[in-house]
Amino acid sequence: MTYKPFVIDGQDRPGRWTVLCDHASNEVPDFVNGGSLGVADEDMARHIAYDPGAEGVSRALAEALDGPAILSRFSRLVIDPNRGEEDPTLIMQLYDGTIIPGNRGISDLDADERLRRCHRPYHEAVARLAAARDAPVLVSVHSYTPQLRGRPPRPWQIGVLYSTDTRLAHPLLARLRAEPDLSVGDNQPYTGHLPGDTIARHAIAHGRPNVLIELRNDLIATEVQQRAWAARLAPILTETLAGASL
């Protein structure tokens, strides 16, 4: 069976929203070192290999928004789809204290194979999916660990990330901060600006409304939690988009 580096849920749903999940999977394809990067199973289950819980939220959110979701099927340690091709962190050799043996001294030939078989097909699929609908709106779903090793705890439950286009992000940030039980990060725990990343490539470059949402992964560990967050976010996103007149 031919390896496919992405999966699409609800491709024929008619809504404007397209949900992106760059780090849905911790899978290492067989063509990459026989399916192993030499990383312990417990580390492959951590945030360094994928975004725990983001896949479930993305699927449920896309369904609630009546739009499609596209999800990667390869670990960010194989190659990071949320990086431009020239980004030095495209293939990580060290992440949050864990050495990635299968990436040490990677040859140009092997790096190019990962680009050809994982990174580029995923982005080509995102481009087709967005172009196939009228006035698309892109929301990218990620998750983050409550605390990096040796770093302070991260207090936010949810973060709103953005770059140069704040048309949707700023009103969404304000709307979420009006929720009395939420601690909301403004471009936290990361900045939303990475040249050549998914949002830059498929939203900002085309003038499409967009936002990136980060959820703390201990809050979306179960299917029940994932569906609850999706059910909560869907009407907030819909209301915010309508209010922004985009």
PDB file of N, CA and C in Angstrom, residues 39-84:
ATOM      1  N   VAL A  39      14.291   6.888  18.707  1.00  0.00           N
ATOM      2  CA  VAL A  39      13.785   7.615  19.873  1.00  0.00           C
ATOM      3  C   VAL A  39      12.923   6.672  20.703  1.00  0.00           C
ATOM      4  N   ALA A  40      13.081   6.709  22.017  1.00  0.00           N
ATOM      5  CA  ALA A  40      12.316   5.829  22.900  1.00  0.00           C
ATOM      6  C   ALA A  40      10.822   6.052  22.739  1.00  0.00           C
ATOM      7  N   ASP A  41      10.051   4.981  22.961  1.00  0.00           N
ATOM      8  CA  ASP A  41       8.594   5.063  22.808  1.00  0.00           C
ATOM      9  C   ASP A  41       7.994   6.158  23.684  1.00  0.00           C
ATOM     10  N   GLU A  42       8.518   6.304  24.903  1.00  0.00           N
ATOM     11  CA  GLU A  42       7.948   7.320  25.793  1.00  0.00           C
ATOM     12  C   GLU A  42       8.191   8.740  25.262  1.00  0.00           C
ATOM     13  N   ASP A  43       9.303   8.927  24.542  1.00  0.00           N
ATOM     14  CA  ASP A  43       9.554  10.237  23.942  1.00  0.00           C
ATOM     15  C   ASP A  43       8.725  10.439  22.674  1.00  0.00           C
ATOM     16  N   MET A  44       8.501   9.362  21.918  1.00  0.00           N
ATOM     17  CA  MET A  44       7.648   9.475  20.733  1.00  0.00           C
ATOM     18  C   MET A  44       6.202   9.770  21.118  1.00  0.00           C
ATOM     19  N   ALA A  45       5.842   9.500  22.363  1.00  0.00           N
ATOM     20  CA  ALA A  45       4.495   9.807  22.846  1.00  0.00           C
ATOM     21  C   ALA A  45       4.390  11.228  23.396  1.00  0.00           C
ATOM     22  N   ARG A  46       5.516  11.925  23.460  1.00  0.00           N
ATOM     23  CA  ARG A  46       5.542  13.295  23.988  1.00  0.00           C
ATOM     24  C   ARG A  46       5.275  14.318  22.890  1.00  0.00           C
ATOM     25  N   HIS A  47       5.183  15.564  23.313  1.00  0.00           N
ATOM     26  CA  HIS A  47       4.928  16.675  22.398  1.00  0.00           C
ATOM     27  C   HIS A  47       6.044  16.879  21.393  1.00  0.00           C
ATOM     28  N   ILE A  48       7.219  16.315  21.649  1.00  0.00           N
ATOM     29  CA  ILE A  48       8.316  16.515  20.704  1.00  0.00           C
ATOM     30  C   ILE A  48       8.047  15.814  19.375  1.00  0.00           C
ATOM     31  N   ALA A  49       7.213  14.769  19.389  1.00  0.00           N
ATOM     32  CA  ALA A  49       6.971  13.987  18.181  1.00  0.00           C
ATOM     33  C   ALA A  49       5.701  14.396  17.447  1.00  0.00           C
ATOM     34  N   TYR A  50       4.736  14.968  18.175  1.00  0.00           N
ATOM     35  CA  TYR A  50       3.472  15.405  17.566  1.00  0.00           C
ATOM     36  C   TYR A  50       2.748  16.282  18.568  1.00  0.00           C
ATOM     37  N   ASP A  51       1.523  16.705  18.236  1.00  0.00           N
ATOM     38  CA  ASP A  51       0.723  17.527  19.139  1.00  0.00           C
ATOM     39  C   ASP A  51      -0.388  16.664  19.737  1.00  0.00           C
ATOM     40  N   PRO A  52      -0.172  16.092  20.915  1.00  0.00           N
ATOM     41  CA  PRO A  52      -1.187  15.216  21.510  1.00  0.00           C
ATOM     42  C   PRO A  52      -2.539  15.926  21.639  1.00  0.00           C
ATOM     43  N   GLY A  53      -3.572  15.221  21.208  1.00  0.00           N
ATOM     44  CA  GLY A  53      -4.933  15.736  21.320  1.00  0.00           C
ATOM     45  C   GLY A  53      -5.385  16.605  20.173  1.00  0.00           C
ATOM     46  N   ALA A  54      -4.450  17.124  19.378  1.00  0.00           N
ATOM     47  CA  ALA A  54      -4.820  18.074  18.319  1.00  0.00           C
ATOM     48  C   ALA A  54      -5.633  17.406  17.219  1.00  0.00           C
ATOM     49  N   GLU A  55      -5.346  16.148  16.924  1.00  0.00           N
ATOM     50  CA  GLU A  55      -6.098  15.465  15.868  1.00  0.00           C
ATOM     51  C   GLU A  55      -7.578  15.360  16.231  1.00  0.00           C
ATOM     52  N   GLY A  56      -7.872  14.921  17.441  1.00  0.00           N
ATOM     53  CA  GLY A  56      -9.265  14.773  17.852  1.00  0.00           C
ATOM     54  C   GLY A  56     -10.012  16.090  17.857  1.00  0.00           C
ATOM     55  N   VAL A  57      -9.356  17.144  18.350  1.00  0.00           N
ATOM     56  CA  VAL A  57      -9.985  18.468  18.338  1.00  0.00           C
ATOM     57  C   VAL A  57     -10.235  18.913  16.904  1.00  0.00           C
ATOM     58  N   SER A  58      -9.258  18.708  16.031  1.00  0.00           N
ATOM     59  CA  SER A  58      -9.376  19.159  14.645  1.00  0.00           C
ATOM     60  C   SER A  58     -10.527  18.471  13.924  1.00  0.00           C
ATOM     61  N   ARG A  59     -10.637  17.174  14.093  1.00  0.00           N
ATOM     62  CA  ARG A  59     -11.721  16.433  13.431  1.00  0.00           C
ATOM     63  C   ARG A  59     -13.084  16.909  13.928  1.00  0.00           C
ATOM     64  N   ALA A  60     -13.216  17.039  15.238  1.00  0.00           N
ATOM     65  CA  ALA A  60     -14.501  17.448  15.816  1.00  0.00           C
ATOM     66  C   ALA A  60     -14.822  18.901  15.466  1.00  0.00           C
ATOM     67  N   LEU A  61     -13.807  19.754  15.454  1.00  0.00           N
ATOM     68  CA  LEU A  61     -14.021  21.162  15.141  1.00  0.00           C
ATOM     69  C   LEU A  61     -14.449  21.334  13.686  1.00  0.00           C
ATOM     70  N   ALA A  62     -13.797  20.622  12.777  1.00  0.00           N
ATOM     71  CA  ALA A  62     -14.167  20.707  11.364  1.00  0.00           C
ATOM     72  C   ALA A  62     -15.604  20.248  11.151  1.00  0.00           C
ATOM     73  N   GLU A  63     -15.984  19.191  11.825  1.00  0.00           N
ATOM     74  CA  GLU A  63     -17.364  18.709  11.718  1.00  0.00           C
ATOM     75  C   GLU A  63     -18.347  19.764  12.214  1.00  0.00           C
ATOM     76  N   ALA A  64     -18.028  20.382  13.355  1.00  0.00           N
ATOM     77  CA  ALA A  64     -18.916  21.403  13.924  1.00  0.00           C
ATOM     78  C   ALA A  64     -18.995  22.648  13.036  1.00  0.00           C
ATOM     79  N   LEU A  65     -17.918  22.962  12.333  1.00  0.00           N
ATOM     80  CA  LEU A  65     -17.882  24.133  11.456  1.00  0.00           C
ATOM     81  C   LEU A  65     -18.369  23.818  10.040  1.00  0.00           C
ATOM     82  N   ASP A  66     -18.677  22.550   9.779  1.00  0.00           N
ATOM     83  CA  ASP A  66     -19.152  22.081   8.473  1.00  0.00           C
ATOM     84  C   ASP A  66     -18.129  22.328   7.373  1.00  0.00           C
ATOM     85  N   GLY A  67     -16.868  22.133   7.734  1.00  0.00           N
ATOM     86  CA  GLY A  67     -15.791  22.274   6.760  1.00  0.00           C
ATOM     87  C   GLY A  67     -14.855  21.076   6.843  1.00  0.00           C
ATOM     88  N   PRO A  68     -13.870  21.020   5.961  1.00  0.00           N
ATOM     89  CA  PRO A  68     -12.930  19.896   5.973  1.00  0.00           C
ATOM     90  C   PRO A  68     -11.810  20.089   6.986  1.00  0.00           C
ATOM     91  N   ALA A  69     -11.186  18.991   7.338  1.00  0.00           N
ATOM     92  CA  ALA A  69      -9.954  19.005   8.132  1.00  0.00           C
ATOM     93  C   ALA A  69      -8.904  18.223   7.369  1.00  0.00           C
ATOM     94  N   ILE A  70      -7.694  18.746   7.338  1.00  0.00           N
ATOM     95  CA  ILE A  70      -6.568  18.010   6.763  1.00  0.00           C
ATOM     96  C   ILE A  70      -5.550  17.785   7.866  1.00  0.00           C
ATOM     97  N   LEU A  71      -5.091  16.539   7.978  1.00  0.00           N
ATOM     98  CA  LEU A  71      -4.232  16.133   9.087  1.00  0.00           C
ATOM     99  C   LEU A  71      -2.999  15.424   8.539  1.00  0.00           C
ATOM    100  N   SER A  72      -1.835  15.803   9.042  1.00  0.00           N
ATOM    101  CA  SER A  72      -0.599  15.144   8.630  1.00  0.00           C
ATOM    102  C   SER A  72      -0.576  13.716   9.163  1.00  0.00           C
ATOM    103  N   ARG A  73       0.203  12.853   8.500  1.00  0.00           N
ATOM    104  CA  ARG A  73       0.347  11.470   8.937  1.00  0.00           C
ATOM    105  C   ARG A  73       1.819  11.127   9.154  1.00  0.00           C
ATOM    106  N   PHE A  74       2.608  12.112   9.558  1.00  0.00           N
ATOM    107  CA  PHE A  74       4.016  11.849   9.846  1.00  0.00           C
ATOM    108  C   PHE A  74       4.449  12.727  11.013  1.00  0.00           C
ATOM    109  N   SER A  75       5.377  12.211  11.786  1.00  0.00           N
ATOM    110  CA  SER A  75       5.859  12.923  12.964  1.00  0.00           C
ATOM    111  C   SER A  75       6.605  14.192  12.575  1.00  0.00           C
ATOM    112  N   ARG A  76       6.468  15.202  13.406  1.00  0.00           N
ATOM    113  CA  ARG A  76       7.234  16.433  13.201  1.00  0.00           C
ATOM    114  C   ARG A  76       8.732  16.167  13.292  1.00  0.00           C
ATOM    115  N   LEU A  77       9.139  15.036  13.924  1.00  0.00           N
ATOM    116  CA  LEU A  77      10.559  14.693  13.998  1.00  0.00           C
ATOM    117  C   LEU A  77      11.071  14.120  12.680  1.00  0.00           C
ATOM    118  N   VAL A  78      10.178  13.595  11.857  1.00  0.00           N
ATOM    119  CA  VAL A  78      10.573  13.147  10.516  1.00  0.00           C
ATOM    120  C   VAL A  78      10.907  14.365   9.675  1.00  0.00           C
ATOM    121  N   ILE A  79       9.975  15.289   9.625  1.00  0.00           N
ATOM    122  CA  ILE A  79      10.143  16.590   8.981  1.00  0.00           C
ATOM    123  C   ILE A  79       8.959  17.426   9.429  1.00  0.00           C
ATOM    124  N   ASP A  80       9.190  18.683   9.723  1.00  0.00           N
ATOM    125  CA  ASP A  80       8.131  19.499  10.307  1.00  0.00           C
ATOM    126  C   ASP A  80       7.354  20.230   9.224  1.00  0.00           C
ATOM    127  N   PRO A  81       6.072  19.877   9.028  1.00  0.00           N
ATOM    128  CA  PRO A  81       5.303  20.544   7.977  1.00  0.00           C
ATOM    129  C   PRO A  81       5.000  22.009   8.285  1.00  0.00           C
ATOM    130  N   ASN A  82       5.166  22.417   9.543  1.00  0.00           N
ATOM    131  CA  ASN A  82       4.924  23.811   9.893  1.00  0.00           C
ATOM    132  C   ASN A  82       6.221  24.625   9.866  1.00  0.00           C
ATOM    133  N   ARG A  83       7.089  24.271   8.939  1.00  0.00           N
ATOM    134  CA  ARG A  83       8.334  24.995   8.701  1.00  0.00           C
ATOM    135  C   ARG A  83       8.521  25.149   7.201  1.00  0.00           C
ATOM    136  N   GLY A  84       9.119  26.262   6.806  1.00  0.00           N
ATOM    137  CA  GLY A  84       9.491  26.421   5.407  1.00  0.00           C
ATOM    138  C   GLY A  84      10.634  25.487   5.052  1.00  0.00           C
TER     139      GLY A  84
END
